[in-house]
Each structure stands twice: as C-alpha cells, then as structure tokens.
Coordinates of C-alpha atoms and ligand atoms in Angstrom, one line a residue:
M7 CA 107.8 98.5 117.4
R8 CA 105.3 97.1 114.9
N9 CA 105.7 93.4 113.9
K10 CA 105.8 93.0 110.2
L11 CA 103.0 91.0 108.5
V12 CA 102.9 89.2 105.2
V13 CA 99.5 88.0 104.0
G14 CA 98.9 85.8 100.9
N15 CA 95.8 86.7 98.9
W16 CA 95.1 83.6 96.9
K17 CA 92.2 85.2 95.1
M18 CA 90.2 82.7 93.1
H19 CA 93.1 80.2 92.7
G20 CA 93.7 76.9 94.3
A21 CA 92.8 73.3 94.3
R22 CA 92.9 70.8 97.2
A23 CA 96.1 69.0 96.2
A24 CA 97.9 72.2 95.3
N25 CA 96.8 73.9 98.5
A26 CA 98.0 71.1 100.6
E27 CA 101.4 71.2 98.9
L28 CA 101.7 75.0 99.3
L29 CA 100.7 74.9 103.0
S30 CA 103.0 72.1 103.9
A31 CA 105.9 73.9 102.3
L32 CA 105.0 77.0 104.3
L33 CA 104.9 75.0 107.5
A34 CA 108.2 73.4 106.7
A35 CA 109.9 76.8 106.0
R36 CA 109.1 78.2 109.5
P37 CA 110.1 79.9 111.6
F38 CA 109.7 83.3 109.9
A39 CA 110.9 86.5 111.5
L40 CA 107.5 88.1 110.9
D41 CA 103.8 87.2 111.1
V42 CA 102.5 85.2 108.1
A43 CA 98.9 84.5 107.0
V44 CA 97.0 83.2 104.0
C45 CA 93.6 84.5 102.9
V46 CA 92.0 81.7 100.9
P47 CA 88.7 81.1 99.1
F48 CA 85.9 80.4 101.5
V49 CA 85.6 76.7 100.5
Y50 CA 89.2 76.1 101.5
I51 CA 89.1 77.8 104.9
H52 CA 88.3 74.7 107.0
E53 CA 91.0 72.6 105.4
T54 CA 93.5 75.4 105.7
A55 CA 92.5 75.8 109.4
A56 CA 93.0 72.1 110.0
T57 CA 96.4 72.2 108.3
L58 CA 97.7 75.3 110.1
A59 CA 96.1 74.8 113.5
G60 CA 98.7 74.7 116.2
S61 CA 101.3 76.5 114.1
D62 CA 102.1 80.3 114.2
L63 CA 100.7 80.7 110.7
R64 CA 97.3 82.4 110.5
W65 CA 94.5 82.2 107.9
G66 CA 91.6 84.3 106.8
A67 CA 89.0 85.1 104.1
Q68 CA 89.0 87.5 101.2
D69 CA 85.6 89.0 101.9
V70 CA 82.9 89.0 104.5
S71 CA 79.2 90.0 104.6
Q72 CA 78.2 93.2 106.2
H73 CA 75.1 91.4 107.6
E74 CA 75.1 89.4 110.8
Q75 CA 72.9 86.6 109.4
G76 CA 69.8 86.0 107.4
A77 CA 68.4 85.6 103.9
Y78 CA 71.5 86.7 102.0
T79 CA 72.1 83.9 99.5
G80 CA 75.7 83.4 98.7
E81 CA 77.1 85.5 101.6
V82 CA 79.4 84.4 104.4
S83 CA 79.1 86.0 107.8
A84 CA 81.8 87.2 110.2
A85 CA 80.6 84.7 112.8
M86 CA 81.2 81.9 110.4
L87 CA 84.7 83.1 109.7
A88 CA 85.3 83.4 113.4
E89 CA 84.1 79.9 114.0
A90 CA 86.5 78.7 111.3
G91 CA 89.3 80.3 113.2
C92 CA 89.9 83.2 110.7
R93 CA 92.2 85.9 112.1
Y94 CA 91.7 88.1 109.1
A95 CA 89.2 89.1 106.4
I96 CA 90.2 91.3 103.5
V97 CA 87.6 94.0 102.8
G98 CA 87.4 96.5 100.0
H99 CA 89.9 94.8 97.7
S100 CA 90.0 96.8 94.5
E101 CA 88.7 93.8 92.5
R102 CA 85.6 93.8 94.7
R103 CA 85.2 97.5 94.4
A104 CA 85.6 97.3 90.6
Y105 CA 83.7 94.1 89.8
H106 CA 81.1 94.1 92.6
G107 CA 80.5 97.8 92.9
E108 CA 81.5 97.9 96.6
S109 CA 81.3 101.4 97.9
D110 CA 83.4 103.0 100.7
Q111 CA 80.4 102.7 102.9
L112 CA 79.9 99.0 102.2
V113 CA 83.6 98.4 102.9
A114 CA 83.2 100.2 106.2
D115 CA 80.1 98.1 107.1
K116 CA 82.1 94.9 106.3
A117 CA 85.0 96.0 108.4
Q118 CA 82.6 96.7 111.3
A119 CA 80.9 93.3 110.9
A120 CA 84.3 91.6 111.0
L121 CA 85.6 93.4 114.0
A122 CA 82.4 92.7 115.9
K123 CA 83.2 89.0 115.7
G124 CA 86.9 89.4 116.5
V125 CA 88.1 89.0 112.9
T126 CA 90.7 91.7 111.9
P127 CA 89.7 93.4 108.7
I128 CA 92.4 94.1 106.2
V129 CA 91.0 97.3 104.6
C130 CA 92.3 97.9 101.1
V131 CA 92.6 101.3 99.6
G132 CA 94.3 102.5 96.4
E133 CA 94.1 104.8 93.5
T134 CA 93.7 104.0 89.8
L135 CA 96.2 105.0 87.2
A136 CA 94.0 107.8 86.0
Q137 CA 93.6 109.1 89.6
R138 CA 97.4 109.0 90.1
D139 CA 98.0 110.8 86.8
A140 CA 95.5 113.5 87.9
D141 CA 97.4 113.9 91.2
E142 CA 94.4 112.6 93.2
T143 CA 96.2 109.7 95.0
E144 CA 96.2 111.3 98.4
A145 CA 92.6 112.5 98.2
V146 CA 91.4 109.1 97.0
V147 CA 93.0 106.9 99.6
K148 CA 92.2 109.4 102.4
R149 CA 88.5 109.4 101.4
Q150 CA 88.4 105.6 101.2
L151 CA 90.0 105.3 104.6
S152 CA 88.0 108.1 106.3
V153 CA 84.7 106.4 105.8
V154 CA 86.0 103.3 107.6
I155 CA 87.6 105.4 110.4
H156 CA 84.4 107.4 110.9
Q157 CA 82.3 104.3 111.0
L158 CA 84.5 102.3 113.4
A159 CA 85.2 105.2 115.7
H160 CA 87.1 104.0 118.8
C161 CA 87.7 100.5 117.2
A162 CA 89.5 102.0 114.2
S163 CA 92.9 101.2 115.7
E164 CA 92.1 97.5 115.5
I165 CA 92.2 97.3 111.7
V166 CA 95.0 96.5 109.3
V167 CA 95.3 98.8 106.3
A168 CA 96.6 97.7 102.9
Y169 CA 97.7 100.3 100.4
E170 CA 97.2 98.7 97.0
P171 CA 97.6 101.0 94.0
V172 CA 95.2 99.6 91.4
W173 CA 97.6 100.1 88.6
A174 CA 100.2 97.9 90.4
I175 CA 97.9 94.9 91.1
G176 CA 98.7 91.9 88.9
T177 CA 100.4 94.1 86.4
G178 CA 104.0 93.5 87.3
R179 CA 104.3 97.3 87.8
T180 CA 105.2 97.9 91.4
A181 CA 105.0 101.3 93.1
S182 CA 108.6 102.4 93.9
P183 CA 109.5 102.1 97.5
E184 CA 109.5 106.0 97.6
Q185 CA 106.0 106.2 96.0
A186 CA 104.6 103.6 98.4
Q187 CA 106.3 105.1 101.4
A188 CA 104.8 108.5 100.6
V189 CA 101.3 107.2 100.6
H190 CA 101.9 105.0 103.7
H191 CA 103.1 108.1 105.5
V192 CA 99.9 110.0 104.6
L193 CA 97.7 107.1 105.7
R194 CA 99.6 106.7 109.0
A195 CA 99.2 110.4 109.8
Q196 CA 95.5 110.1 109.0
L197 CA 95.2 107.0 111.3
H198 CA 97.1 108.7 114.0
A199 CA 95.0 111.8 113.9
A200 CA 91.8 109.7 114.2
T201 CA 92.8 107.1 116.7
G202 CA 95.9 108.3 118.6
H203 CA 97.4 104.9 117.8
G204 CA 98.6 105.3 114.3
D205 CA 102.2 104.5 115.3
K206 CA 101.0 101.0 116.4
M207 CA 98.8 100.2 113.4
K208 CA 99.9 98.0 110.5
I209 CA 99.9 99.4 106.9
L210 CA 100.7 96.7 104.3
Y211 CA 101.7 97.4 100.7
G212 CA 100.2 95.3 97.9
G213 CA 100.7 95.3 94.2
S214 CA 103.1 93.1 92.3
V215 CA 105.3 92.4 95.4
K216 CA 107.9 89.8 94.5
A217 CA 110.9 88.3 96.2
D218 CA 113.2 90.7 94.5
N219 CA 111.4 94.0 95.5
A220 CA 110.0 92.9 98.9
K221 CA 113.1 93.8 100.8
T222 CA 113.3 97.4 99.8
L223 CA 109.6 97.9 100.1
F224 CA 109.4 96.4 103.6
A225 CA 112.5 98.5 104.7
Q226 CA 110.5 101.7 104.3
P227 CA 109.6 103.2 107.7
D228 CA 105.8 103.2 107.2
I229 CA 105.5 99.9 105.3
D230 CA 104.8 97.1 107.7
G231 CA 104.7 94.2 105.3
G232 CA 102.7 93.1 102.3
L233 CA 99.5 91.8 100.8
I234 CA 100.7 89.4 98.2
G235 CA 98.6 88.1 95.3
G236 CA 100.3 86.2 92.4
A237 CA 103.5 85.5 94.3
S238 CA 101.6 83.9 97.2
L239 CA 100.6 81.0 95.0
K240 CA 104.1 79.5 94.6
A241 CA 105.7 78.3 97.8
V242 CA 109.3 79.3 96.8
D243 CA 108.2 82.8 95.9
F244 CA 106.0 83.4 98.9
I245 CA 108.6 82.0 101.3
A246 CA 111.3 84.2 99.8
I247 CA 109.0 87.2 100.4
C248 CA 108.4 86.1 104.0
R249 CA 112.2 86.0 104.5
A250 CA 112.8 89.4 102.8
Ligands
PGA127 P1 99.4 91.0 93.1 O1 98.1 91.2 93.9 O2 100.5 90.7 94.2 O3 99.2 89.8 92.2 O4 99.7 92.2 92.3 C1 98.0 91.9 95.1 C2 96.6 91.9 95.6 O5 95.7 92.1 94.8 O6 96.3 91.8 96.8

C-alpha cells in the first residue's frame, strides 16, 4: 500500500505574515489521512522549518543545485537543504525547464545531488499541449523520466515522480482523471521495469488540482496524491485537497 502524499508548491509567492497564517491553519487542521508537505521559496525554509518542526507536516524546496558546493553564485546546495530539514526538493518543474532552459540531464543531476544528501527529489515530467496534440505524450514523459532513472540506477526507487501536463499548470484546465491515470500507468510501468519497485513508488499528479477535482483524481489506481500550485496558497483550499 502506498501512502498518499499532497505537496504544496508555493512557487514565487508568499510573505512572512501570510506564510505564518497559512502554516498555522495547516497545523490546526491536522491530522490528515495522508502525508502533507509544503515546498516554499528558499528564503522561507528556515521559518517554515521552525513552525512545522515536531509536527507530521514536512517541508522542502522548489529547486536544488546539481553542484555539491563552490563558486556558483545564487545556487543552493542539497546539503544546505538537508541542514534546513527539507524532506523534499522539486526538480525539473516545467517552469524551470521552460524559463531556465533545464535539460533532462540537468534535472537528473539535480535529482542525484538531492538524493546524495537524503533529500527526496520530486521529479516533474509532462508534455506541452502541442506534444499532446501530436500524440507524443507517452514518448515525452518516458524520455524525461528515463534520463533520471538511468542516472540514478539503483537509487531510482527513492524518488517521487510528479506528472504535470504543462497545458494544465495554472490554466484551470485539469487533465481528466482518465487522461492522468493513463499517463501514470505508463510511468509506473517504466519505473517498475527499471527498479523492480514501481509498485511502491509515489507518482503525484499536478496541474490545476482543486478541492472539487482532487477526490476523483486521487481515487485513480496509479495517482498517489498531488503537487498543488495555486490552490496551496489558500489554507481552506489546500486543507480541502488534503482531506479529499
Ligand atoms: P497549479 O500548479 O496547481 O497552479 O496548476 C501546479 C504546479 O505547477 O506544480
């Protein structure tokens, strides 16, 4: 049995007072029947850690450097995240692939750097609308994931995968439960073939998950929870998703 997991991705949103309010509402809403985490901007990680420490809520970052340390101005290392108690680091989010030119290889390097310090990478994969329309969805997500699997070799079973169709992110257009399940099924088969542990690995769905669609999405056999952007910024919405 895989525990469900819901992760909030705050992206570049937040402010100290609003964060404190959001986190205390989450703490007050516990217990949840699934695992819950928030991935916050780097600058808020320590405060988030201080607020959530001792609870069953986890926290993480939205990116991590592929380098261990050194002259990499502006980068944050996996060791720093580990020291700040991060359980997770999102890697390969489509916004980073699109706006920062992150390649499949770089995403794999980042996943490896995170795992080496005991931080679980949440590896995002997903197709654009043009790729879906051209019937390339399966090929695209399998290619994105295969580079990570190949690089991590025997450690690949320790990652979390997030399927996030680019056309569904922040657009209000969600993949239907059937569309999402079909891709999750493909990804799980790929993970299983590579690691032998695909049945134990978590595959989250992300892309306009809201309180009213979370339940049917999470009920799909290969969907183990969600990576939530916009709806993770409002306590009532995020809590409703965590209860879905
Ligand atoms: P969204 O974002 O829920 O706002 O669509 C999801 C994500 O980008 O992780």
